[in-house]
């Protein structure tokens, strides 16, 4: 994540896709989803509202370990002209490189990076500044396989490892607050920011403009927002304004 991609704190709308539709889950659990329509329409909505980049997730891919919403994601990529980061079901370097060469700006690796940390270096060697490692934490432990299994490592330990391997950024999701619209926990974000020199993008629990401001003040480079935007808790413009004051 180069400085040109995130020059200052950025609010990034999430377009999470399950069964070809945009959804938001509570704490990443299937069966809790609310549906928000068609991915291209959602992407256009956020770009029209002023989004400078988009966060795309193939949720079926995250759960099943194999990308399942390729057509829907491709349709978004063909439509938008802002930088995109994509995660969910990317398990091999070849798959990641294929996505980067097809127009994705950054690939987000979670389970693949935990199981094979060297994949980060392998992809970064041919495509520098293109790998964001997703560190999803539950009770202070990194979790993988769609947030169902503990990895036995803390987010700070993991972030330090991936920085050495060339990660361009860390996407940190606090599963304990994800999707609940009950607010953010800033201390884990602050700990990550202090432990690593790569940008930390925060995700999970954003419910108010004060949450956005708090993550900015905690040192995050950006925040991914899903449910709060889709539910109309605040507008994208308002969120961008609160951190540019």
Tab-separated table of N, CA and C in Angstrom, residues 33 52 60 79 81-82 85 104 135 148 150 187 201 207 219 229 231 238 241:
chain	number	residue	atom	x	y	z
A	33	UNK	N	-26.542	-12.800	7.744
A	33	UNK	CA	-26.386	-11.785	6.716
A	33	UNK	C	-27.645	-10.952	6.456
A	52	UNK	N	-12.663	6.723	-2.707
A	52	UNK	CA	-11.390	6.792	-3.433
A	52	UNK	C	-10.828	5.405	-3.707
A	60	UNK	N	-17.943	-16.245	0.054
A	60	UNK	CA	-17.993	-17.686	-0.172
A	60	UNK	C	-16.584	-18.243	-0.296
A	79	UNK	N	-16.211	-2.123	-14.038
A	79	UNK	CA	-17.049	-0.930	-13.922
A	79	UNK	C	-16.325	0.233	-13.259
A	81	UNK	N	-13.247	2.704	-11.617
A	81	UNK	CA	-11.957	3.263	-12.028
A	81	UNK	C	-11.173	3.771	-10.823
A	82	UNK	N	-11.464	3.208	-9.658
A	82	UNK	CA	-10.706	3.544	-8.450
A	82	UNK	C	-9.936	2.301	-8.014
A	85	UNK	N	-9.065	-3.388	-3.518
A	85	UNK	CA	-8.368	-4.464	-2.809
A	85	UNK	C	-9.366	-5.598	-2.650
A	104	UNK	N	-6.948	-5.991	-10.268
A	104	UNK	CA	-7.021	-5.740	-8.827
A	104	UNK	C	-5.737	-5.030	-8.405
A	135	UNK	N	-5.243	-9.753	9.070
A	135	UNK	CA	-5.112	-10.315	10.409
A	135	UNK	C	-6.446	-10.117	11.122
A	148	UNK	N	-12.978	-19.250	11.873
A	148	UNK	CA	-13.435	-20.422	12.611
A	148	UNK	C	-12.326	-21.133	13.367
A	150	UNK	N	-8.393	-20.833	15.402
A	150	UNK	CA	-7.316	-20.016	15.945
A	150	UNK	C	-5.978	-20.400	15.335
A	187	UNK	N	-7.518	0.097	21.098
A	187	UNK	CA	-6.227	-0.292	21.654
A	187	UNK	C	-5.517	-1.349	20.804
A	201	UNK	N	-4.814	-0.924	8.178
A	201	UNK	CA	-6.183	-0.591	7.804
A	201	UNK	C	-7.109	-1.303	8.782
A	207	UNK	N	-19.584	2.161	13.997
A	207	UNK	CA	-21.011	2.461	14.102
A	207	UNK	C	-21.315	3.945	14.008
A	219	UNK	N	-4.012	5.948	14.813
A	219	UNK	CA	-2.886	5.799	13.904
A	219	UNK	C	-3.138	4.950	12.686
A	229	UNK	N	-22.429	2.107	6.761
A	229	UNK	CA	-22.772	2.821	5.532
A	229	UNK	C	-24.044	2.260	4.912
A	231	UNK	N	-26.460	0.706	6.348
A	231	UNK	CA	-27.623	0.957	7.193
A	231	UNK	C	-27.925	2.449	7.349
A	238	UNK	N	-19.759	12.333	5.120
A	238	UNK	CA	-19.617	12.763	6.514
A	238	UNK	C	-18.422	12.101	7.156
A	241	UNK	N	-15.326	13.703	5.925
A	241	UNK	CA	-15.185	15.060	6.473
A	241	UNK	C	-14.666	15.054	7.899
